[in-house]
Structures are given as C-alpha cells and as structure tokens.
C-alpha cells in the first residue's frame, strides 16, 4: 500500500493537531509544538505502516512534543515588569512592585481572544485542570481518539483515560461556565 503525500496529511490533520497542542501546552507554545510535531512526523512518515491510524500516530507525536515544550518552558527565564533596584528587595527595603509581572504576563495570548484565534478564558480553564485530565480532554474531545488509544499515548488504562476525561469535562463545565456567566453579567451592567 502506498502512503498518501505528506502534504495531504498536514492539510487533513493539521487543524486537529493544532487544537490538541493549544489545549495541552497553551496558546503561547502551541504553534511551536505543532511545527515540531509535523517535522518529526515528516521524518518518520516513510516508515509508517500502511494500516496505521494517522490521527493516533500524530497525537502520540504531539503528546511527546508537548512534554518537551513543558520541560523547555520550565527552564526558560520568567519575564518581570521591572528589575528591582540593586539590593533593595533583598535587604528588606520598601520594594514596592519591583519585579512584579506586567498585567498581561499571566494571560498567555491575552490578545488572541480579540483576533478570534483562541479563547484565553478557555485556556485558563484548561490550564487549571491536572495534566492527565487536560490531556485526556484534548485527545478525546479535540482529536477524537478512543480511550484505548489515549491510554497508549499517556501510559495508563482505558478506564483511567475515561475517568480523567470525564473529571476534566465536569471541572470545565463548572469553571468555564461560571466564567462565561460572570462575563455576561459584566457586559449587561
């Protein structure tokens, strides 16, 4: 069996992989994870068996790239609003707000909501979920993988993947719905 041209794979599964990357690593690192996923997939594509499920294969690669992105993010320096004056913050002097993060620092992709690319409130709700729940929700509801394949990707059982997805959706319904209602009330005032 001949493999389809890789361009067709990117066109067909690219949006799904980007949604998964956004849900797992966040909007700030999603495009990098997406690019890394397809670069790795391009290298491995010639050796892919003809009967392989391409979606599951790509989600597995995206999962590994998301782990790499999280590890890299933990090593990156954190941006601060202002550098504290030498020694004042350390000697107990009035530090004021030196070193405080800028107002938008905690909102990854704060302007993305306005451009329609990503909902920052949804990312905040997803980010609040434990990693396993966030991954299970992304892989099942965004990528459409069955729980058996999610278990293979994340290293667990299908039952644990099902439970994590259900718990994640329940938490999202509570937190994200509450945020949406609060936003609507604020707009009416």
PDB file of C-alpha atoms in Angstrom:
ATOM      1  CA  UNK A   1       0.000   0.000   0.000  1.00  0.00           C
ATOM      2  CA  UNK A   2       1.337   3.436  -0.928  1.00  0.00           C
ATOM      3  CA  UNK A   3       1.318   6.277   1.543  1.00  0.00           C
ATOM      4  CA  UNK A   4      -0.524   9.468   0.694  1.00  0.00           C
ATOM      5  CA  UNK A   5       1.566  12.573   0.065  1.00  0.00           C
ATOM      6  CA  UNK A   6       2.563  14.145   3.374  1.00  0.00           C
ATOM      7  CA  UNK A   7       1.025  17.470   2.323  1.00  0.00           C
ATOM      8  CA  UNK A   8      -2.393  15.774   2.396  1.00  0.00           C
ATOM      9  CA  UNK A   9      -1.719  14.522   5.927  1.00  0.00           C
ATOM     10  CA  UNK A  10      -0.837  18.050   7.069  1.00  0.00           C
ATOM     11  CA  UNK A  11      -3.910  19.530   5.375  1.00  0.00           C
ATOM     12  CA  UNK A  12      -6.266  16.918   6.808  1.00  0.00           C
ATOM     13  CA  UNK A  13      -4.925  16.590  10.357  1.00  0.00           C
ATOM     14  CA  UNK A  14      -3.120  19.899  10.881  1.00  0.00           C
ATOM     15  CA  UNK A  15      -6.076  21.763  12.439  1.00  0.00           C
ATOM     16  CA  UNK A  16      -6.817  18.867  14.805  1.00  0.00           C
ATOM     17  CA  UNK A  17      -3.185  18.663  15.921  1.00  0.00           C
ATOM     18  CA  UNK A  18      -3.110  22.440  16.487  1.00  0.00           C
ATOM     19  CA  UNK A  19      -6.248  22.242  18.680  1.00  0.00           C
ATOM     20  CA  UNK A  20      -4.658  19.463  20.700  1.00  0.00           C
ATOM     21  CA  UNK A  21      -1.407  21.411  21.066  1.00  0.00           C
ATOM     22  CA  UNK A  22      -3.287  24.518  22.188  1.00  0.00           C
ATOM     23  CA  UNK A  23      -5.222  22.544  24.776  1.00  0.00           C
ATOM     24  CA  UNK A  24      -2.187  20.710  26.126  1.00  0.00           C
ATOM     25  CA  UNK A  25       0.620  23.306  26.060  1.00  0.00           C
ATOM     26  CA  UNK A  26      -1.352  26.539  25.772  1.00  0.00           C
ATOM     27  CA  UNK A  27      -1.658  29.141  23.064  1.00  0.00           C
ATOM     28  CA  UNK A  28       1.829  30.582  23.544  1.00  0.00           C
ATOM     29  CA  UNK A  29       3.657  27.335  22.722  1.00  0.00           C
ATOM     30  CA  UNK A  30       1.043  25.652  20.519  1.00  0.00           C
ATOM     31  CA  UNK A  31       2.419  26.662  17.142  1.00  0.00           C
ATOM     32  CA  UNK A  32       5.939  25.595  18.078  1.00  0.00           C
ATOM     33  CA  UNK A  33       4.668  22.225  19.305  1.00  0.00           C
ATOM     34  CA  UNK A  34       2.600  21.877  16.112  1.00  0.00           C
ATOM     35  CA  UNK A  35       5.637  22.596  13.933  1.00  0.00           C
ATOM     36  CA  UNK A  36       7.824  20.207  15.908  1.00  0.00           C
ATOM     37  CA  UNK A  37       5.105  17.536  15.644  1.00  0.00           C
ATOM     38  CA  UNK A  38       4.947  17.733  11.871  1.00  0.00           C
ATOM     39  CA  UNK A  39       8.720  17.940  11.465  1.00  0.00           C
ATOM     40  CA  UNK A  40       9.088  14.736  13.464  1.00  0.00           C
ATOM     41  CA  UNK A  41       6.175  13.177  11.581  1.00  0.00           C
ATOM     42  CA  UNK A  42       7.731  14.094   8.224  1.00  0.00           C
ATOM     43  CA  UNK A  43      10.941  12.306   9.190  1.00  0.00           C
ATOM     44  CA  UNK A  44       9.098   9.196  10.401  1.00  0.00           C
ATOM     45  CA  UNK A  45       6.346   9.124   7.741  1.00  0.00           C
ATOM     46  CA  UNK A  46       8.143   6.914   5.201  1.00  0.00           C
ATOM     47  CA  UNK A  47       8.403   4.135   7.819  1.00  0.00           C
ATOM     48  CA  UNK A  48       4.747   4.341   8.907  1.00  0.00           C
ATOM     49  CA  UNK A  49       2.872   1.077   8.330  1.00  0.00           C
ATOM     50  CA  UNK A  50       0.089   1.371   5.763  1.00  0.00           C
ATOM     51  CA  UNK A  51      -2.590   0.267   8.222  1.00  0.00           C
ATOM     52  CA  UNK A  52      -1.593   2.730  10.984  1.00  0.00           C
ATOM     53  CA  UNK A  53      -4.161   5.204  12.327  1.00  0.00           C
ATOM     54  CA  UNK A  54      -2.620   8.509  11.334  1.00  0.00           C
ATOM     55  CA  UNK A  55      -4.602  10.532  13.922  1.00  0.00           C
ATOM     56  CA  UNK A  56      -3.355   8.423  16.813  1.00  0.00           C
ATOM     57  CA  UNK A  57       0.176   8.470  15.446  1.00  0.00           C
ATOM     58  CA  UNK A  58       0.152  12.277  15.161  1.00  0.00           C
ATOM     59  CA  UNK A  59      -1.385  12.731  18.626  1.00  0.00           C
ATOM     60  CA  UNK A  60       1.318  10.480  20.072  1.00  0.00           C
ATOM     61  CA  UNK A  61       3.979  12.668  18.472  1.00  0.00           C
ATOM     62  CA  UNK A  62       2.179  15.842  19.633  1.00  0.00           C
ATOM     63  CA  UNK A  63       1.988  14.417  23.174  1.00  0.00           C
ATOM     64  CA  UNK A  64       5.744  13.870  23.237  1.00  0.00           C
ATOM     65  CA  UNK A  65       6.392  17.331  21.799  1.00  0.00           C
ATOM     66  CA  UNK A  66       4.076  18.821  24.445  1.00  0.00           C
ATOM     67  CA  UNK A  67       6.129  17.131  27.157  1.00  0.00           C
ATOM     68  CA  UNK A  68       9.286  18.553  25.557  1.00  0.00           C
ATOM     69  CA  UNK A  69       7.704  22.036  25.435  1.00  0.00           C
ATOM     70  CA  UNK A  70       6.705  21.832  29.109  1.00  0.00           C
ATOM     71  CA  UNK A  71      10.231  20.825  30.076  1.00  0.00           C
ATOM     72  CA  UNK A  72      11.714  23.619  27.993  1.00  0.00           C
ATOM     73  CA  UNK A  73       9.263  26.109  29.500  1.00  0.00           C
ATOM     74  CA  UNK A  74      10.364  25.169  32.989  1.00  0.00           C
ATOM     75  CA  UNK A  75      13.934  26.097  32.030  1.00  0.00           C
ATOM     76  CA  UNK A  76      13.066  29.479  30.474  1.00  0.00           C
ATOM     77  CA  UNK A  77      13.582  32.674  32.454  1.00  0.00           C
ATOM     78  CA  UNK A  78      10.436  34.427  33.655  1.00  0.00           C
ATOM     79  CA  UNK A  79       9.816  37.973  32.428  1.00  0.00           C
ATOM     80  CA  UNK A  80       9.371  40.641  35.084  1.00  0.00           C
ATOM     81  CA  UNK A  81       7.806  44.092  34.862  1.00  0.00           C
ATOM     82  CA  UNK A  82      10.805  45.943  36.264  1.00  0.00           C
ATOM     83  CA  UNK A  83      14.162  44.849  37.508  1.00  0.00           C
ATOM     84  CA  UNK A  84      14.410  45.614  41.239  1.00  0.00           C
ATOM     85  CA  UNK A  85      16.946  48.200  42.300  1.00  0.00           C
ATOM     86  CA  UNK A  86      20.140  46.616  43.464  1.00  0.00           C
ATOM     87  CA  UNK A  87      19.743  45.145  46.932  1.00  0.00           C
ATOM     88  CA  UNK A  88      16.523  46.952  47.961  1.00  0.00           C
ATOM     89  CA  UNK A  89      14.267  43.944  47.531  1.00  0.00           C
ATOM     90  CA  UNK A  90      16.789  41.693  49.266  1.00  0.00           C
ATOM     91  CA  UNK A  91      17.579  43.924  52.251  1.00  0.00           C
ATOM     92  CA  UNK A  92      14.002  44.433  53.384  1.00  0.00           C
ATOM     93  CA  UNK A  93      13.744  47.959  51.951  1.00  0.00           C
ATOM     94  CA  UNK A  94      10.397  49.037  50.553  1.00  0.00           C
ATOM     95  CA  UNK A  95      10.322  47.020  47.382  1.00  0.00           C
ATOM     96  CA  UNK A  96       7.059  48.426  46.078  1.00  0.00           C
ATOM     97  CA  UNK A  97       6.179  46.483  42.999  1.00  0.00           C
ATOM     98  CA  UNK A  98       9.696  45.912  41.703  1.00  0.00           C
ATOM     99  CA  UNK A  99       9.878  42.638  39.891  1.00  0.00           C
ATOM    100  CA  UNK A 100       6.117  42.401  39.601  1.00  0.00           C
ATOM    101  CA  UNK A 101       4.932  40.830  36.428  1.00  0.00           C
ATOM    102  CA  UNK A 102       3.256  43.086  33.872  1.00  0.00           C
ATOM    103  CA  UNK A 103      -0.560  42.997  33.958  1.00  0.00           C
ATOM    104  CA  UNK A 104      -0.823  40.653  30.973  1.00  0.00           C
ATOM    105  CA  UNK A 105       2.064  38.336  31.928  1.00  0.00           C
ATOM    106  CA  UNK A 106      -0.210  35.661  33.387  1.00  0.00           C
ATOM    107  CA  UNK A 107      -2.525  35.732  30.414  1.00  0.00           C
ATOM    108  CA  UNK A 108      -0.799  33.767  27.711  1.00  0.00           C
ATOM    109  CA  UNK A 109      -2.133  35.028  24.437  1.00  0.00           C
ATOM    110  CA  UNK A 110      -4.294  37.758  26.002  1.00  0.00           C
ATOM    111  CA  UNK A 111      -4.806  39.379  22.599  1.00  0.00           C
ATOM    112  CA  UNK A 112      -5.634  36.142  20.850  1.00  0.00           C
ATOM    113  CA  UNK A 113      -9.210  36.304  22.089  1.00  0.00           C
ATOM    114  CA  UNK A 114      -9.739  39.543  20.206  1.00  0.00           C
ATOM    115  CA  UNK A 115      -8.405  38.070  16.977  1.00  0.00           C
ATOM    116  CA  UNK A 116     -10.643  35.015  17.274  1.00  0.00           C
ATOM    117  CA  UNK A 117      -7.704  32.585  17.246  1.00  0.00           C
ATOM    118  CA  UNK A 118      -8.015  31.335  20.804  1.00  0.00           C
ATOM    119  CA  UNK A 119     -10.165  31.975  23.821  1.00  0.00           C
ATOM    120  CA  UNK A 120      -7.887  32.989  26.694  1.00  0.00           C
ATOM    121  CA  UNK A 121     -10.600  32.154  29.238  1.00  0.00           C
ATOM    122  CA  UNK A 122     -10.907  28.639  27.837  1.00  0.00           C
ATOM    123  CA  UNK A 123      -7.139  28.192  28.049  1.00  0.00           C
ATOM    124  CA  UNK A 124      -7.200  29.418  31.657  1.00  0.00           C
ATOM    125  CA  UNK A 125      -9.886  26.824  32.458  1.00  0.00           C
ATOM    126  CA  UNK A 126      -7.920  24.079  30.686  1.00  0.00           C
ATOM    127  CA  UNK A 127      -4.683  25.114  32.360  1.00  0.00           C
ATOM    128  CA  UNK A 128      -6.343  24.794  35.778  1.00  0.00           C
ATOM    129  CA  UNK A 129      -7.001  21.094  35.116  1.00  0.00           C
ATOM    130  CA  UNK A 130      -4.475  18.493  36.246  1.00  0.00           C
ATOM    131  CA  UNK A 131      -2.200  17.450  33.367  1.00  0.00           C
ATOM    132  CA  UNK A 132      -3.771  13.995  32.891  1.00  0.00           C
ATOM    133  CA  UNK A 133      -7.280  15.450  32.727  1.00  0.00           C
ATOM    134  CA  UNK A 134      -6.207  18.195  30.307  1.00  0.00           C
ATOM    135  CA  UNK A 135      -4.531  15.643  28.043  1.00  0.00           C
ATOM    136  CA  UNK A 136      -7.481  13.225  28.170  1.00  0.00           C
ATOM    137  CA  UNK A 137      -9.935  16.019  27.325  1.00  0.00           C
ATOM    138  CA  UNK A 138      -7.756  17.248  24.464  1.00  0.00           C
ATOM    139  CA  UNK A 139      -7.051  13.824  22.999  1.00  0.00           C
ATOM    140  CA  UNK A 140     -10.627  12.572  23.246  1.00  0.00           C
ATOM    141  CA  UNK A 141     -12.728  15.660  22.568  1.00  0.00           C
ATOM    142  CA  UNK A 142     -10.400  17.578  20.251  1.00  0.00           C
ATOM    143  CA  UNK A 143      -8.563  14.765  18.481  1.00  0.00           C
ATOM    144  CA  UNK A 144     -11.378  12.211  18.639  1.00  0.00           C
ATOM    145  CA  UNK A 145      -9.200   9.386  19.924  1.00  0.00           C
ATOM    146  CA  UNK A 146     -10.856   6.450  21.665  1.00  0.00           C
ATOM    147  CA  UNK A 147      -9.878   5.880  25.292  1.00  0.00           C
ATOM    148  CA  UNK A 148      -7.818   2.813  24.412  1.00  0.00           C
ATOM    149  CA  UNK A 149      -5.536   4.934  22.214  1.00  0.00           C
ATOM    150  CA  UNK A 150      -5.403   7.714  24.808  1.00  0.00           C
ATOM    151  CA  UNK A 151      -4.213   5.126  27.315  1.00  0.00           C
ATOM    152  CA  UNK A 152      -1.492   4.022  24.897  1.00  0.00           C
ATOM    153  CA  UNK A 153      -0.352   7.625  24.398  1.00  0.00           C
ATOM    154  CA  UNK A 154      -0.407   8.689  28.042  1.00  0.00           C
ATOM    155  CA  UNK A 155       0.629   5.407  29.629  1.00  0.00           C
ATOM    156  CA  UNK A 156      -2.415   4.265  31.568  1.00  0.00           C
ATOM    157  CA  UNK A 157      -5.532   2.181  31.200  1.00  0.00           C
ATOM    158  CA  UNK A 158      -8.573   2.966  29.048  1.00  0.00           C
ATOM    159  CA  UNK A 159     -10.639   3.203  32.239  1.00  0.00           C
ATOM    160  CA  UNK A 160      -8.244   5.764  33.723  1.00  0.00           C
ATOM    161  CA  UNK A 161      -8.336   7.782  30.485  1.00  0.00           C
ATOM    162  CA  UNK A 162     -12.151   7.696  30.500  1.00  0.00           C
ATOM    163  CA  UNK A 163     -12.246   8.792  34.141  1.00  0.00           C
ATOM    164  CA  UNK A 164      -9.731  11.593  33.553  1.00  0.00           C
ATOM    165  CA  UNK A 165     -11.697  12.895  30.560  1.00  0.00           C
ATOM    166  CA  UNK A 166     -14.982  12.757  32.469  1.00  0.00           C
ATOM    167  CA  UNK A 167     -13.499  14.513  35.501  1.00  0.00           C
ATOM    168  CA  UNK A 168     -11.892  17.124  33.256  1.00  0.00           C
ATOM    169  CA  UNK A 169     -15.128  17.861  31.409  1.00  0.00           C
ATOM    170  CA  UNK A 170     -17.011  18.088  34.708  1.00  0.00           C
ATOM    171  CA  UNK A 171     -14.458  20.593  36.031  1.00  0.00           C
ATOM    172  CA  UNK A 172     -14.573  22.588  32.795  1.00  0.00           C
ATOM    173  CA  UNK A 173     -18.361  22.739  32.907  1.00  0.00           C
ATOM    174  CA  UNK A 174     -18.185  24.186  36.388  1.00  0.00           C
ATOM    175  CA  UNK A 175     -15.306  26.640  35.964  1.00  0.00           C
ATOM    176  CA  UNK A 176     -15.706  27.711  32.344  1.00  0.00           C
ATOM    177  CA  UNK A 177     -19.496  28.036  32.548  1.00  0.00           C
ATOM    178  CA  UNK A 178     -19.094  30.148  35.687  1.00  0.00           C
ATOM    179  CA  UNK A 179     -16.613  32.437  33.894  1.00  0.00           C
ATOM    180  CA  UNK A 180     -18.939  32.744  30.909  1.00  0.00           C
ATOM    181  CA  UNK A 181     -21.883  33.673  33.122  1.00  0.00           C
ATOM    182  CA  UNK A 182     -19.788  36.212  35.036  1.00  0.00           C
ATOM    183  CA  UNK A 183     -18.647  37.770  31.744  1.00  0.00           C
ATOM    184  CA  UNK A 184     -22.247  38.032  30.524  1.00  0.00           C
ATOM    185  CA  UNK A 185     -23.327  39.711  33.764  1.00  0.00           C
ATOM    186  CA  UNK A 186     -20.467  42.187  33.459  1.00  0.00           C
ATOM    187  CA  UNK A 187     -21.444  43.081  29.895  1.00  0.00           C
ATOM    188  CA  UNK A 188     -25.073  43.725  30.873  1.00  0.00           C
ATOM    189  CA  UNK A 189     -24.105  46.265  33.531  1.00  0.00           C
TER     190      UNK A 189
END
